[in-house]
Coordinates of C-alpha atoms and ligand atoms in Angstrom, one line a residue:
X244 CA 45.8 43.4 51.0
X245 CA 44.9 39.6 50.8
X246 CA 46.2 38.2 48.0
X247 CA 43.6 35.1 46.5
X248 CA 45.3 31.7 46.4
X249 CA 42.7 29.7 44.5
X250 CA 43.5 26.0 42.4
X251 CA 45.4 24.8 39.6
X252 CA 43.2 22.3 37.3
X253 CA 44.0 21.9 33.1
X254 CA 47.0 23.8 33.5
X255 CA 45.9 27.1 35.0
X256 CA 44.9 29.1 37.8
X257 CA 41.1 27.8 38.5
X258 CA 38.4 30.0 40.6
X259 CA 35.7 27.8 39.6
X260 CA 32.7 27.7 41.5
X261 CA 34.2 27.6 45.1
X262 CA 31.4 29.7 47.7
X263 CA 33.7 29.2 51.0
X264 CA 37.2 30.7 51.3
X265 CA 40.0 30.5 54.3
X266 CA 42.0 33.1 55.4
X267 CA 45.6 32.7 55.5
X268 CA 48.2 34.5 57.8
X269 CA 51.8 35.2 58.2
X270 CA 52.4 34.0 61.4
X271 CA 55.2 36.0 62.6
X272 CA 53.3 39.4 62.3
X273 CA 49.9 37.5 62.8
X274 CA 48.4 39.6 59.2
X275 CA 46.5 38.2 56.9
X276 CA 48.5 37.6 53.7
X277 CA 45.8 35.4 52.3
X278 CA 42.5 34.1 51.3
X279 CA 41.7 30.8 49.5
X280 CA 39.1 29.2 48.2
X281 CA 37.9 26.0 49.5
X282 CA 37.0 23.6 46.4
X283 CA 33.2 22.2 46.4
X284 CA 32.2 19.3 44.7
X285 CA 32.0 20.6 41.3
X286 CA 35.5 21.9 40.8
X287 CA 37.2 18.8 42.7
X288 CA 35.2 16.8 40.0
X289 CA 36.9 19.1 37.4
X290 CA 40.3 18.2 38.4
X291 CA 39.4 14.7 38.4
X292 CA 38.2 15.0 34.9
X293 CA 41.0 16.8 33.6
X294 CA 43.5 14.5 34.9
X295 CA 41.4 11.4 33.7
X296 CA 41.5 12.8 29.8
X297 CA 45.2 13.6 30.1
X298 CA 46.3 10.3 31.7
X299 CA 46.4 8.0 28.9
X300 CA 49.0 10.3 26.4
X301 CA 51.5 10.4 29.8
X302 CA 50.8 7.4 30.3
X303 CA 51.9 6.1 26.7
X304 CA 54.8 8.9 26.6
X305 CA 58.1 7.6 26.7
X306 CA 60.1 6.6 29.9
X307 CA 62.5 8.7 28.0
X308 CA 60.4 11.5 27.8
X309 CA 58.9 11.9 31.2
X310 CA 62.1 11.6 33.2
X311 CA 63.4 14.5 30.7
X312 CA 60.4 16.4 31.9
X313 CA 61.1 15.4 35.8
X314 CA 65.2 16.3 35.2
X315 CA 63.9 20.0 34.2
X316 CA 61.8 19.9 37.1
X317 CA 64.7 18.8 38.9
X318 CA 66.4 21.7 37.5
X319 CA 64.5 24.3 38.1
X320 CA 63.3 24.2 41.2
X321 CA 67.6 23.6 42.4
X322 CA 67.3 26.9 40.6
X323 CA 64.8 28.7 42.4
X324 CA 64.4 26.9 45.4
X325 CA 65.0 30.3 47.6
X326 CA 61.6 31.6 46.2
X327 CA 60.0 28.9 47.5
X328 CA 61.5 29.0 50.5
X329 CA 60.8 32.4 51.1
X330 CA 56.8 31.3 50.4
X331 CA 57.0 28.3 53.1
X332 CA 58.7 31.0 55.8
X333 CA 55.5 33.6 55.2
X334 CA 53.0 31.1 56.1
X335 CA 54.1 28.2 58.1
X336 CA 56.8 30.9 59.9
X337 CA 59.8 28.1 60.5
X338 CA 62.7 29.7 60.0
X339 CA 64.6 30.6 56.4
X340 CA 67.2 28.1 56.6
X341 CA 65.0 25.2 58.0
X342 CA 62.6 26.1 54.7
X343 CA 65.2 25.8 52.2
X344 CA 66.2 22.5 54.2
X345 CA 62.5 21.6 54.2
X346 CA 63.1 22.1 50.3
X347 CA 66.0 20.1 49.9
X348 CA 64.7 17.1 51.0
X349 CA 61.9 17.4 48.7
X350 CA 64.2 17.7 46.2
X351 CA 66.4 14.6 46.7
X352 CA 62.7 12.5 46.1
X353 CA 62.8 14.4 42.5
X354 CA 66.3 13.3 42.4
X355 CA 65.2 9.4 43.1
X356 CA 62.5 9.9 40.2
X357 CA 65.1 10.8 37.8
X358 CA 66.2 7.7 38.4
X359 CA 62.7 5.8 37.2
X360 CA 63.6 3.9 33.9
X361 CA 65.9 1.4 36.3
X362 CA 63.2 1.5 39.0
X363 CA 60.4 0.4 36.1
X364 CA 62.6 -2.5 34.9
X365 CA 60.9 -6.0 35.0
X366 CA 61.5 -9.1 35.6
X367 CA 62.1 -11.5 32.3
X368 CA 62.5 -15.5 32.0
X369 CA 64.0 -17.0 29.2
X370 CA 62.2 -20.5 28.1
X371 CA 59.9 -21.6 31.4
X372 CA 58.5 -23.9 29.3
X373 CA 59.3 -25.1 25.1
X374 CA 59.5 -21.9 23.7
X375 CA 57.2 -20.1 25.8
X376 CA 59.1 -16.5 28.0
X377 CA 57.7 -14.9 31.0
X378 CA 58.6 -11.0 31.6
X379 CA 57.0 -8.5 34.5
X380 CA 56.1 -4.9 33.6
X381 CA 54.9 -2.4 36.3
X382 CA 52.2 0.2 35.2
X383 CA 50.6 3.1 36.4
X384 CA 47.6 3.1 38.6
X385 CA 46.1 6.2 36.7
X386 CA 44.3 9.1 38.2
X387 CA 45.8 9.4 42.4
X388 CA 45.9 11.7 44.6
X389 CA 48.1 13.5 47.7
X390 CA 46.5 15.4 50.7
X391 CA 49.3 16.8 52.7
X392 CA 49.4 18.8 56.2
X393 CA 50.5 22.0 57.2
X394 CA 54.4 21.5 58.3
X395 CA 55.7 20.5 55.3
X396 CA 54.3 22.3 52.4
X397 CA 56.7 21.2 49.9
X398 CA 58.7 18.4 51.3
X399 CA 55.6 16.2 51.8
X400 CA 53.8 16.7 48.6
X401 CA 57.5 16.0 47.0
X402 CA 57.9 12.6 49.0
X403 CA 55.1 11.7 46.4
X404 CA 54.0 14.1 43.6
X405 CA 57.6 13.3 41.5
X406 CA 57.5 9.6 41.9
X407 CA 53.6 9.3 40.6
X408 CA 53.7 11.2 37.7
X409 CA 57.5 9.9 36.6
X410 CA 55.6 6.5 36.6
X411 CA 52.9 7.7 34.7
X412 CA 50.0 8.6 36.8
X413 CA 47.8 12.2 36.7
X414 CA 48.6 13.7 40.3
X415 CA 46.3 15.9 42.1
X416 CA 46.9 17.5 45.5
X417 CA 45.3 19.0 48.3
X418 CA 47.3 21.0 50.4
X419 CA 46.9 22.2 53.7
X420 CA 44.5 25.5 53.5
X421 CA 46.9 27.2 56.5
X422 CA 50.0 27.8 53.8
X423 CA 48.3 26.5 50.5
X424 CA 50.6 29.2 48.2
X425 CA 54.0 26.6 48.1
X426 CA 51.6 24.1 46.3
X427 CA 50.9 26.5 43.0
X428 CA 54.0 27.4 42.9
X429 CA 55.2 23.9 42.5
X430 CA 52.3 24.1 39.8
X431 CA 53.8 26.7 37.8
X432 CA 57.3 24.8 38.0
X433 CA 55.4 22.2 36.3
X434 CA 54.4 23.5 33.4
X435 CA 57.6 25.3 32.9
X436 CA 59.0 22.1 33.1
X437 CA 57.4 20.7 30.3
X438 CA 54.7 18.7 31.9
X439 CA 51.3 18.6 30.0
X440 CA 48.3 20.1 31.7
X441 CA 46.0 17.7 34.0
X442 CA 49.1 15.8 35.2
X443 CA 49.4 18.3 38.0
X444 CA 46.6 19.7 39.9
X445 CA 45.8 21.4 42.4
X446 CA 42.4 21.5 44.7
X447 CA 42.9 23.7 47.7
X448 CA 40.2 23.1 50.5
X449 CA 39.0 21.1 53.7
X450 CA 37.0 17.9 54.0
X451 CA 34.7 18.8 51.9
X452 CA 37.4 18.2 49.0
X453 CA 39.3 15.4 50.8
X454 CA 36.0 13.7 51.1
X455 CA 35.3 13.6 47.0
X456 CA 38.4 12.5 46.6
X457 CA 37.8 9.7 48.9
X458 CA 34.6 8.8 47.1
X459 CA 35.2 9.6 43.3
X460 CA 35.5 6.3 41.7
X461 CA 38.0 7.6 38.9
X462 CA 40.9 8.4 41.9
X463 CA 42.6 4.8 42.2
X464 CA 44.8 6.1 44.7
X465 CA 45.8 8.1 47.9
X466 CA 48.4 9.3 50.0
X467 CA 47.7 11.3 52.8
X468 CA 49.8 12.9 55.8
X469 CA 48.3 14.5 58.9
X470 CA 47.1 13.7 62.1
X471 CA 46.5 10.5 63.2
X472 CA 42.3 10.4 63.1
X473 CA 42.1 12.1 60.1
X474 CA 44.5 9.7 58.5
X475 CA 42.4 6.4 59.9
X476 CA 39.5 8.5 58.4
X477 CA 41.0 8.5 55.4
X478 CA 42.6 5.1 55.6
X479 CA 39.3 3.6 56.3
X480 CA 36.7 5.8 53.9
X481 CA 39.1 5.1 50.9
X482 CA 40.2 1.2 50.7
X483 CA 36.1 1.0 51.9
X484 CA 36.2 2.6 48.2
X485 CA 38.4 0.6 46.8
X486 CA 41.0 2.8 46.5
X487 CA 44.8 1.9 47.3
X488 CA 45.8 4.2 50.9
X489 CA 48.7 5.0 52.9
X490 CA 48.1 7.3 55.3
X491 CA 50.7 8.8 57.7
X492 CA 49.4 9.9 61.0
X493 CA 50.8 11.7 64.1
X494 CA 53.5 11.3 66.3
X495 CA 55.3 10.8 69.6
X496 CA 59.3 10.5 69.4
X497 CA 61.4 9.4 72.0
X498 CA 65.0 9.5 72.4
X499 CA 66.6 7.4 74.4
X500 CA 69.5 8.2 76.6
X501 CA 71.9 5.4 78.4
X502 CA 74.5 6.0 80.8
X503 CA 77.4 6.0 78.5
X504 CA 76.4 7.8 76.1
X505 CA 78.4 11.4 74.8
X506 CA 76.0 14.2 76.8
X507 CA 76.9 17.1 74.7
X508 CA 76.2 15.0 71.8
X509 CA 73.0 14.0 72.9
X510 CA 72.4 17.6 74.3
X511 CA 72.7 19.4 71.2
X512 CA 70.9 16.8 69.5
X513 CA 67.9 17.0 71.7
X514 CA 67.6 20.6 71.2
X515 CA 68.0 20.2 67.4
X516 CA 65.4 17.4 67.1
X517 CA 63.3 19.2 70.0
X518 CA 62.8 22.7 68.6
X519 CA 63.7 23.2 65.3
X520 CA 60.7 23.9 63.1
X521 CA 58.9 25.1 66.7
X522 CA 58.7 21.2 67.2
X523 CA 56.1 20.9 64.4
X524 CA 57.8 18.0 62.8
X525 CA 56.4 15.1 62.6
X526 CA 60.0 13.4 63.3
X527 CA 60.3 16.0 66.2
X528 CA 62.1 14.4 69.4
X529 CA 59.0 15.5 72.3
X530 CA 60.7 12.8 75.1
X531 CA 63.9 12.1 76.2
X532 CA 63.9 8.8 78.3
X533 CA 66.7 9.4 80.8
X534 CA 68.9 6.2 81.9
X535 CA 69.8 7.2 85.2
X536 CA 72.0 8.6 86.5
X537 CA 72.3 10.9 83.4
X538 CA 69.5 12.9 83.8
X539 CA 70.4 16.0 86.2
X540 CA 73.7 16.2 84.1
X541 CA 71.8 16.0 81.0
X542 CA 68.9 18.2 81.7
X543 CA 71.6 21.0 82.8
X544 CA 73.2 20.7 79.4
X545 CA 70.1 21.0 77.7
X546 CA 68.7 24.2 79.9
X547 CA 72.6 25.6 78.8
X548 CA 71.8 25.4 75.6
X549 CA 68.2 26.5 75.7
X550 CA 69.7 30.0 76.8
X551 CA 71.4 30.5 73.5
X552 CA 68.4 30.2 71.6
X553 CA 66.5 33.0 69.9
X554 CA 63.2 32.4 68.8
X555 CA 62.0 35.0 66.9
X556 CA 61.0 36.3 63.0
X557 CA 62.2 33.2 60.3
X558 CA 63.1 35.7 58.0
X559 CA 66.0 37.6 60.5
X560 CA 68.4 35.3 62.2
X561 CA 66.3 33.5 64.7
X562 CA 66.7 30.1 65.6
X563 CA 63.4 28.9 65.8
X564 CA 59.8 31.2 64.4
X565 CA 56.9 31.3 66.1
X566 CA 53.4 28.4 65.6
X567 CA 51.6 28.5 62.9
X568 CA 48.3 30.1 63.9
X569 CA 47.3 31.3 66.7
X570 CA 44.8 28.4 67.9
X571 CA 47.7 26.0 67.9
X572 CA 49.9 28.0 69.7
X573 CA 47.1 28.7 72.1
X574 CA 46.7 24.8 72.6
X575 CA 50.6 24.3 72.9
X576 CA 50.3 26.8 75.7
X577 CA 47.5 25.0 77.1
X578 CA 49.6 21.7 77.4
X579 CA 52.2 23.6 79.4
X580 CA 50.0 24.7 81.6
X581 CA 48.2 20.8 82.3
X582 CA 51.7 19.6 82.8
X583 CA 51.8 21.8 85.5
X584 CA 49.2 21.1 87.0
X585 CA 49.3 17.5 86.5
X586 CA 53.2 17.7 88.9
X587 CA 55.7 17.4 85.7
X588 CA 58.7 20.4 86.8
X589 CA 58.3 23.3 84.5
X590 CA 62.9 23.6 84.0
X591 CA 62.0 26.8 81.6
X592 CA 58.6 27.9 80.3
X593 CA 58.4 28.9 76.8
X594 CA 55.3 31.2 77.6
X595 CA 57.8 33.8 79.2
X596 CA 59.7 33.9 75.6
X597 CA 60.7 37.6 74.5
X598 CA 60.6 37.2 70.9
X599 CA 62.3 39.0 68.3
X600 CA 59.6 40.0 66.2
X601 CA 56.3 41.7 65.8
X602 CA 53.9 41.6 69.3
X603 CA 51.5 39.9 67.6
X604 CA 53.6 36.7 66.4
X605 CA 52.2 33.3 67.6
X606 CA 55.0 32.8 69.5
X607 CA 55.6 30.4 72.2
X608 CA 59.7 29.3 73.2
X609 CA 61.2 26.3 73.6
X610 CA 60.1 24.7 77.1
X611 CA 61.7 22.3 78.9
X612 CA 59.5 19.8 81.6
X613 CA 61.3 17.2 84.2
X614 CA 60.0 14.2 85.8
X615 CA 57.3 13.8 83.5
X616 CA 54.9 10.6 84.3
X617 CA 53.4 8.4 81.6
X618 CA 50.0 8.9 82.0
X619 CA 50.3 13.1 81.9
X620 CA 48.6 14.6 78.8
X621 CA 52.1 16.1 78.0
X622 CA 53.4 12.8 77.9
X623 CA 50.5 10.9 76.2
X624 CA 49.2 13.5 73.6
X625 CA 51.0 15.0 70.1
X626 CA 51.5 18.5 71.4
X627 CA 53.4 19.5 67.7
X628 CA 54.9 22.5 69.6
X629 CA 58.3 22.8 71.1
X630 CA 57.8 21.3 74.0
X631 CA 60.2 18.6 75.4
X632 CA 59.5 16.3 78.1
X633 CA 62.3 14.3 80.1
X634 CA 60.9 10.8 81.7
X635 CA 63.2 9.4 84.3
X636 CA 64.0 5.3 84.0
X637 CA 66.1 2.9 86.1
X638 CA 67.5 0.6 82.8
X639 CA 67.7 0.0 79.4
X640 CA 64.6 -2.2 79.6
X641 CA 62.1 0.7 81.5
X642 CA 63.2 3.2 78.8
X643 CA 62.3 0.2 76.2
X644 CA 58.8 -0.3 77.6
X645 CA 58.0 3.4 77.8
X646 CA 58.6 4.0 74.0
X647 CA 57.2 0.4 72.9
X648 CA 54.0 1.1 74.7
X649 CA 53.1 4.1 73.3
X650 CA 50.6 4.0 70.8
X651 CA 52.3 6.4 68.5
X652 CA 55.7 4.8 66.6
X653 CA 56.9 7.3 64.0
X654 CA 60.9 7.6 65.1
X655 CA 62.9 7.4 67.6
X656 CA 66.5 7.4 68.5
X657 CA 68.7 5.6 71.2
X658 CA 72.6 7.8 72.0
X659 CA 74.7 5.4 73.2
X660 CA 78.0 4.6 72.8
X661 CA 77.6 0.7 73.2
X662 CA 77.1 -0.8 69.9
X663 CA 75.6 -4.1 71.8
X664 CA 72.8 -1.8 73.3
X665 CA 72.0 0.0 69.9
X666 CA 72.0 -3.2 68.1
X667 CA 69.3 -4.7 70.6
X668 CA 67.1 -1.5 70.5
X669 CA 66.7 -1.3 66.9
X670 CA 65.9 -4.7 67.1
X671 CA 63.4 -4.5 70.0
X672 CA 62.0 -1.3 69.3
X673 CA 58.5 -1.3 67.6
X674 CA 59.1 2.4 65.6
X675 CA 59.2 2.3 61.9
X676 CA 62.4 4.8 61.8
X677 CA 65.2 4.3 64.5
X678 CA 68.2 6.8 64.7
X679 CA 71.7 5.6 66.2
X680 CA 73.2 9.0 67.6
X681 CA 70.7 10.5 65.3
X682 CA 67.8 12.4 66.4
X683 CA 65.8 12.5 63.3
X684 CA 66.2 9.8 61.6
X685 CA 64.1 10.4 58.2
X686 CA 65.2 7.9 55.4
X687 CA 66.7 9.5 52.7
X688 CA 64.8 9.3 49.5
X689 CA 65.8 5.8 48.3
X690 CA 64.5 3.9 51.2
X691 CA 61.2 4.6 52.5
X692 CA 59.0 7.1 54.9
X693 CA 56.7 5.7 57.4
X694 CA 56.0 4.4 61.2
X695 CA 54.2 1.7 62.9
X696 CA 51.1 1.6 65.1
X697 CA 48.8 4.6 65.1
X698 CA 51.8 6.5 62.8
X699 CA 50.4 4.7 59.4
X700 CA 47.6 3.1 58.1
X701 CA 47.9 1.3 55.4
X702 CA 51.5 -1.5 54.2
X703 CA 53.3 1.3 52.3
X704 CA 55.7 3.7 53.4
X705 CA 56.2 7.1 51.1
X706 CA 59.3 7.1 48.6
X707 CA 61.5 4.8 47.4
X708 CA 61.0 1.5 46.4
X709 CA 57.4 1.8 48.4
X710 CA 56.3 4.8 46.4
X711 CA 57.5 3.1 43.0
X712 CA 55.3 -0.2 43.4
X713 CA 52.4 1.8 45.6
X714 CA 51.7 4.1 42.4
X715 CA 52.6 1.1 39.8
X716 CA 50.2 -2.5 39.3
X717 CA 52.3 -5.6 38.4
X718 CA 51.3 -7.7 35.5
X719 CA 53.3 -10.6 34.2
X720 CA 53.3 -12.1 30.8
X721 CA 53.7 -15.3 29.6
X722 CA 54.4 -15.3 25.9
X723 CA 55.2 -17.9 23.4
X724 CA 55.6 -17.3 19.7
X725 CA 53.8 -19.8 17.6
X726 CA 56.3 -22.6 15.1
X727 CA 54.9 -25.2 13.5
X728 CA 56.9 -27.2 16.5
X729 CA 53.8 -26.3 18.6
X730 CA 50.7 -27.4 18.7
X731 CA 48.4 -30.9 20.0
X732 CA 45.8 -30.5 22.1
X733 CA 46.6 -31.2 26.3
X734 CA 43.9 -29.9 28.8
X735 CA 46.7 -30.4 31.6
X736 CA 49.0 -27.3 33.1
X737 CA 52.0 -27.6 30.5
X738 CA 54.9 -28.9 32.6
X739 CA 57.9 -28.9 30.6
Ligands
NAD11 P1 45.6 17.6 59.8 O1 45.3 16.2 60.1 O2 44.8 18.7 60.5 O3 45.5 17.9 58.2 C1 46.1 17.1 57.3 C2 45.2 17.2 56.0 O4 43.9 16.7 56.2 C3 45.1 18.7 55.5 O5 45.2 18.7 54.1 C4 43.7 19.0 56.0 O6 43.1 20.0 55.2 C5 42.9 17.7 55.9 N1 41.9 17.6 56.9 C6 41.8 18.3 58.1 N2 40.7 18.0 58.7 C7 40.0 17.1 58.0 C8 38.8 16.4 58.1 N3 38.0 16.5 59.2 N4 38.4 15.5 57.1 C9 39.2 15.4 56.0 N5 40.4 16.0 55.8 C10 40.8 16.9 56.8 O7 47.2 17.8 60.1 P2 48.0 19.1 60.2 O8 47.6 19.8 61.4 O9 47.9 19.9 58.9 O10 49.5 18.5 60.3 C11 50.1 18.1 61.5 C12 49.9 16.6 61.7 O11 50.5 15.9 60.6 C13 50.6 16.1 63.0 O12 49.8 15.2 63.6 C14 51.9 15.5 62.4 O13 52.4 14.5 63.2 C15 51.3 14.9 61.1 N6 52.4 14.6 60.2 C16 52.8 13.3 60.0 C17 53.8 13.0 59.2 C18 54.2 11.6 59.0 O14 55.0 11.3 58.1 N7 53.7 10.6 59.8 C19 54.5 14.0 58.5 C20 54.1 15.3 58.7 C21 53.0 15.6 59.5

């Protein structure tokens, strides 16, 4: 039986007035598990209203105070982080171990918001001018909010749900409606926590609830993640409100390959960034640029490799689970096939995968295509499956123009063993997150998430010092306290 996954407003489980509903499945036995409601108008409004009247109180209680309540989040969900592991596995499918990985991550972004009283700390000045003292305070925006895709049901929400409300704003988010249930558990964590109702919400839905919050003049902020046009839709519709935006769009990651670089380090690593998660990672590698003459070597590691893998049910010991519905696995498919048509060298088809799990998985294996051309739709598109394309270049500067004129610039990686070449790329590359012998190179929480070009919209990467100062406004004070000293009347700017 379905079980109802429905929204989390004023501290509890919320039906509210919501007519349409979503089903949700587990995709490696292709059941239903699920059904959720999809929030109208009326109860997004409601969730925006609650977290407006509890603002002000978390806003005004102490630093001390709310990084005790983020500390107990911390706590608990290190605790129980194998529940919601097992939650993310039954409805995205990625495998166990990659979910708990997924949840780590998250994790280390409450472990940064522990850390908020330094990160608030202002600026002060001593005497700028006779007796007068200048300080800077950081405070929160008020009531934001977080809309979040499917591959990353808890990471993603964590790379901005802990640092907003440690800095005092009301949080609201809106999951993906494909594996909405990792978001009310999170809920529930809250409150156990400590955290007063309102400061967490949920609104579980489709544009019909990402559009209020776009146009509700009581949300000051957003941060979205998802594919590129819907995050310039959402770029554009919510600074046109006058809202603050960062939005994270799509991707297309290359790794670059030189001549001298280790081939069973860069082999293992291609697989890795290639195909774990199914390739439905938004830091996924989906091209390896090939410095000839390492690509026949190379592409034989890689097909070595490729045998090993099992790609199966997350929950048993596969390497890699299947898509998460079956429309995108359908599409995936249906990018192998243009690629083959278009010429690109099908080395192994994921479409002939035998899968350990139930016949009616979404499965599709890992699949491997050769002397792919720039202007194939494998090469241009996202295809957010596990599908790995190898492009063929002459030099270090061909392989530098393929990945610089993509429109896409999330990551990307060079393996190399020349410290001269790696110090160039990261200089010449135009991609937000560059990996040295690393494939995925996602910032740990401390420095900050985000790409270039059509991969954000919007100044401000997610976490770290980004995140503090995109949910904070600076204001600076210039104070003097009045002494008889003082006083006289001088229409000019005071200049000593
Ligand atoms: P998506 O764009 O379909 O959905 C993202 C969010 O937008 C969801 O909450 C969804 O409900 C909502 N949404 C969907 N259609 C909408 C519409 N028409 N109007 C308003 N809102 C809408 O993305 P997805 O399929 O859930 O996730 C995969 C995509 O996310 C990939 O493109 C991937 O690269 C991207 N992604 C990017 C990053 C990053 O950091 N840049 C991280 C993770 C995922």
């Amino acid at each position: 039986m379905a079980t109802k996954i429905t929204h989390w407003i004023d501290g509890k489980s919320w039906t509210g007035t919501s007519k349409n509903q979503g089903q949700v499945f587990n995709p490696a036995t292709g059941l239903q598990t699920g059904e959720v409601d999809f929030a109208d108008i009326a109860t997004v409004d409601q969730a925006i209203k609650s977290a407006k009247d509890a603002f002000p109180m978390w806003r005004d209680t102490s630093l001390t105070k709310r990084t005790q309540i983020v500390f107990k989040f911390r706590e608990l969900l290190n605790a129980k982080k194998e529940e919601l592991a097992a939650i993310i596995t039954s409805e995205h499918g990625k495998v166990l171990s990659d979910a708990l990985g997924e949840v780590t991550r998250g994790q280390e972004v409450v472990e940064f918001a522990c850390g908020i009283p330094q990160l608030l700390k202002g600026g002060f000045s001593e005497g700028v001018s006779n007796g007068v003292d200048v300080y800077s305070i950081r405070q929160p925006v008020g009531v934001v909010a977080g809309i979040t895709p499917f591959n990353f049901p808890a990471m993603v929400p964590m790379w901005f749900f802990p640092i907003a409300i440690a800095t005092g704003n009301a949080f609201i988010l809106k999951p993906s409606d494909k594996d909405p249930s990792a978001s009310i558990w999170i809920a529930k964590l809250w409150q156990e926590a400590g955290l007063p109702d309102g400061i967490f919400s949920v609104v579980q839905g489709d544009k019909v609830a990402v559009d209020r919050l776009l146009e509700h003049p009581d949300v000051k902020a957003i941060s979205f993640v998802g594919s590129t046009p819907i995050a310039k839709y959402v770029y554009e519709n919510g600074t046109k409100n006058g809202k603050r935006v960062q939005a994270l769009g799509g991707a297309k990651n290359h790794m670059v390959v030189l001549p001298d670089a280790d081939l069973d380090l860069t082999a293992d690593s291609a697989i890795n960034a290639g195909f774990g998660s199914a390739g439905e990672r938004c830091m996924a590698i989906s091209v390896v640029v090939a410095v000839e003459p390492v690509a026949d070597q190379l592409i034989q590691k890689i097909v070595d490799r490729m045998g090993k893998l099992v790609t199966g049910d997350g929950t048993k010991n596969s390497d890699m689970g299947p898509l998460v519905t079956k429309q995108h696995r359908d599409k995936v498919a249906s990018y192998i096939e243009a690629g083959e048509k278009a010429g690109a060298r099908v080395v192994v088809d994921g479409r002939k995968v035998q899968a350990d799990g139930a016949k009616e998985g979404y499965w599709l294996g890992p699949t491997l295509f050769d002397n792919v051309k720039t202007d194939m739709s494998i090469y241009q598109d996202e295809i957010f499956g596990p599908v790995l394309s190898v492009v063929r270049v002459k030099s270090y500067e061909e392989a530098l123009n393929v990945v610089n004129g993509h429109p896409y610039g999330n990551g990307t990686a060079i393996f190399t063993n020349d410290g001269g070449a790696a110090r160039r790329f990261q200089n010449e590359i135009e991609v937000g997150m560059v990996g040295i012998n690393v494939p995925i190179p996602v910032p740990v929480a401390y420095y900050s998430f985000g790409g270039w070009k059509s991969s954000l919209f919007g100044d401000s990467h997610a976490h770290g010092m980004d995140g503090v100062n995109f949910y904070t406004r600076g204001k600076v004070v210039t104070s003097r306290w009045l002494d008889p000293s003082h006083g006289g009347i001088n229409l000019g700017f005071p200049q000593n």
